[in-house]
Short mmCIF file of C-alpha atoms in Angstrom, two decimals:
data_model
loop_
_atom_site.label_atom_id
_atom_site.label_comp_id
_atom_site.label_asym_id
_atom_site.label_seq_id
_atom_site.Cartn_x
_atom_site.Cartn_y
_atom_site.Cartn_z
CA UNK W 1 -14.72 -20.34 16.45
CA UNK W 2 -13.68 -18.87 19.68
CA UNK W 3 -15.85 -15.82 19.22
CA UNK W 4 -13.29 -13.09 18.64
CA UNK W 5 -11.74 -11.37 15.75
CA UNK W 6 -8.62 -9.50 15.18
CA UNK W 7 -8.67 -8.11 11.70
CA UNK W 8 -7.52 -4.79 9.95
CA UNK W 9 -8.11 -3.77 6.35
CA UNK W 10 -6.44 -0.43 5.25
CA UNK W 11 -5.79 1.56 2.20
CA UNK W 12 -2.86 4.16 2.23
CA UNK W 13 0.14 5.66 1.11
CA UNK W 14 3.56 4.64 2.29
CA UNK W 15 5.53 7.04 4.42
CA UNK W 16 8.76 5.64 3.61
CA UNK W 17 10.56 2.87 1.68
CA UNK W 18 10.22 -0.72 3.11
CA UNK W 19 13.03 -1.44 5.71
CA UNK W 20 14.41 -4.72 5.65
CA UNK W 21 15.61 -6.69 8.78
CA UNK W 22 17.12 -10.54 8.16
CA UNK W 23 17.62 -13.03 10.57
CA UNK W 24 19.89 -16.03 11.06
CA UNK W 25 18.16 -18.85 9.17
CA UNK W 26 17.33 -16.94 6.10
CA UNK W 27 13.96 -15.45 7.77
CA UNK W 28 13.42 -11.61 7.28
CA UNK W 29 10.85 -9.04 7.90
CA UNK W 30 9.85 -5.48 6.38
CA UNK W 31 8.72 -2.71 8.15
CA UNK W 32 6.98 0.54 6.88
CA UNK W 33 4.48 2.94 8.13
CA UNK W 34 1.19 3.70 6.16
CA UNK W 35 -0.98 6.68 6.27
CA UNK W 36 -4.71 7.14 5.97
CA UNK W 37 -6.35 10.05 6.02
CA UNK W 38 -10.09 11.10 6.95
CA UNK W 39 -11.29 14.63 5.38
CA UNK W 40 -14.24 16.52 6.98
CA UNK W 41 -15.61 19.77 7.30
CA UNK W 42 -15.68 21.66 10.75
CA UNK W 43 -19.29 22.77 11.03
CA UNK W 44 -18.26 26.07 13.03
CA UNK W 45 -15.85 27.26 10.53
CA UNK W 46 -16.72 25.19 7.20
CA UNK W 47 -13.06 24.52 6.99
CA UNK W 48 -11.79 21.51 5.40
CA UNK W 49 -9.94 19.49 7.67
CA UNK W 50 -7.62 16.42 6.96
CA UNK W 51 -6.69 14.35 9.70
CA UNK W 52 -3.54 11.55 9.10
CA UNK W 53 -3.49 8.33 11.00
CA UNK W 54 -0.19 6.62 10.87
CA UNK W 55 0.10 2.88 11.10
CA UNK W 56 3.08 0.73 11.49
CA UNK W 57 2.97 -2.32 9.23
CA UNK W 58 5.08 -5.47 9.30
CA UNK W 59 5.51 -8.26 6.42
CA UNK W 60 7.25 -11.13 6.84
CA UNK W 61 9.86 -13.55 4.59
CA UNK W 62 8.86 -13.68 0.94
CA UNK W 63 6.03 -10.96 1.38
CA UNK W 64 8.66 -8.81 2.81
CA UNK W 65 10.84 -9.08 -0.15
CA UNK W 66 8.26 -8.62 -2.70
CA UNK W 67 7.32 -5.30 -0.98
CA UNK W 68 10.78 -4.16 -0.77
CA UNK W 69 11.11 -4.91 -4.55
CA UNK W 70 8.13 -3.07 -5.68
CA UNK W 71 7.08 -0.51 -3.11
CA UNK W 72 8.67 3.03 -2.39
CA UNK W 73 7.45 6.11 -0.45
CA UNK W 74 4.00 7.30 -1.67
CA UNK W 75 2.85 4.27 -3.17
CA UNK W 76 -0.87 3.36 -2.40
CA UNK W 77 -1.21 -0.02 -1.35
CA UNK W 78 -4.55 -2.18 0.26
CA UNK W 79 -3.49 -4.74 3.19
CA UNK W 80 -5.07 -6.83 5.57
CA UNK W 81 -3.67 -8.09 8.68
CA UNK W 82 -4.00 -8.37 12.82
CA UNK W 83 -3.22 -5.64 15.52
CA UNK W 84 -0.38 -7.01 17.54
CA UNK W 85 1.22 -4.97 20.41
CA UNK W 86 4.37 -5.73 21.88
CA UNK W 87 7.09 -4.33 24.17
CA UNK W 88 10.82 -4.39 24.51
CA UNK W 89 13.52 -2.87 26.37
CA UNK W 90 15.46 0.07 25.05
CA UNK W 91 19.62 0.46 25.36
CA UNK W 92 18.64 3.16 28.20
CA UNK W 93 16.79 0.39 29.86
CA UNK W 94 13.26 1.90 29.57
CA UNK W 95 10.34 -0.36 28.48
CA UNK W 96 8.76 0.63 25.02
CA UNK W 97 5.82 -0.22 23.79
CA UNK W 98 4.17 -0.36 19.99
CA UNK W 99 1.07 -1.41 18.12
CA UNK W 100 1.71 -2.89 14.50
CA UNK W 101 -0.46 -4.28 11.70
CA UNK W 102 0.89 -7.92 10.95
CA UNK W 103 0.19 -7.88 7.38
CA UNK W 104 -1.54 -11.05 6.11
CA UNK W 105 -2.61 -10.15 2.59
CA UNK W 106 -1.66 -6.97 0.29
CA UNK W 107 -2.63 -5.76 -3.06
CA UNK W 108 -0.69 -2.97 -4.48
CA UNK W 109 -3.07 -0.18 -5.89
CA UNK W 110 -0.38 1.90 -7.52
CA UNK W 111 3.24 2.24 -7.55
CA UNK W 112 6.00 4.74 -8.58
CA UNK W 113 7.67 2.29 -10.64
CA UNK W 114 4.70 1.16 -12.40
CA UNK W 115 3.54 4.98 -12.99
CA UNK W 116 6.80 6.15 -14.49
CA UNK W 117 6.94 3.12 -16.78
CA UNK W 118 3.38 3.94 -17.90
CA UNK W 119 3.89 7.46 -18.45
CA UNK W 120 7.14 6.60 -20.52
CA UNK W 121 5.56 3.98 -22.56
CA UNK W 122 2.63 6.26 -23.45
CA UNK W 123 4.97 9.15 -24.36
CA UNK W 124 7.00 6.86 -26.52
CA UNK W 125 3.83 5.02 -28.32
CA UNK W 126 0.93 7.26 -27.85
CA UNK W 127 -1.43 5.51 -30.01
CA UNK W 128 -0.12 1.87 -30.50
CA UNK W 129 -2.48 -0.41 -31.96
CA UNK W 130 -5.34 1.99 -32.09
CA UNK W 131 -7.35 3.15 -34.92
CA UNK W 132 -9.45 6.23 -34.24
CA UNK W 133 -10.39 7.30 -37.59
CA UNK W 134 -12.20 3.79 -38.59
CA UNK W 135 -13.33 2.09 -35.58
CA UNK W 136 -15.63 -0.10 -37.63
CA UNK W 137 -13.69 -0.42 -40.93
CA UNK W 138 -14.30 -3.91 -42.30
CA UNK W 139 -17.51 -4.61 -40.09
CA UNK W 140 -20.88 -4.61 -41.27
CA UNK W 141 -22.79 -1.79 -40.01
CA UNK W 142 -25.12 -3.54 -37.69
CA UNK W 143 -22.55 -5.97 -36.20
CA UNK W 144 -21.00 -5.08 -32.70
CA UNK W 145 -17.19 -5.23 -32.47
CA UNK W 146 -17.17 -7.23 -29.59
#
């Protein structure tokens, strides 16, 4: 090990849908912003303050395609990655700088598509395979049901 570490772990909500960019050769990247919040109480005013930090995330190739397919604005996601700074020339000739999180791992925590599907399934079949009247029916009284 060379004695350095560049690792980021974030849990937050997408600020917009994933924007895809495709390249020659079949490679692609997806970009989106992630919002993380810090909530604290201002000691002098006793006011609850919410501070939002925005992070620019980049996912590559198959991971980008998965994110594009399943994620949308507002979804909650856990990501791991590393910080990468880069610069480029804008069309007007000025040099632009940005800092991004290069995502290496991610886990979907909630997605709107998942939430909508769960709500519609619950409304259609509110108690499928559930028996609330007689949970121990057919079991001896001292037996545990698991």
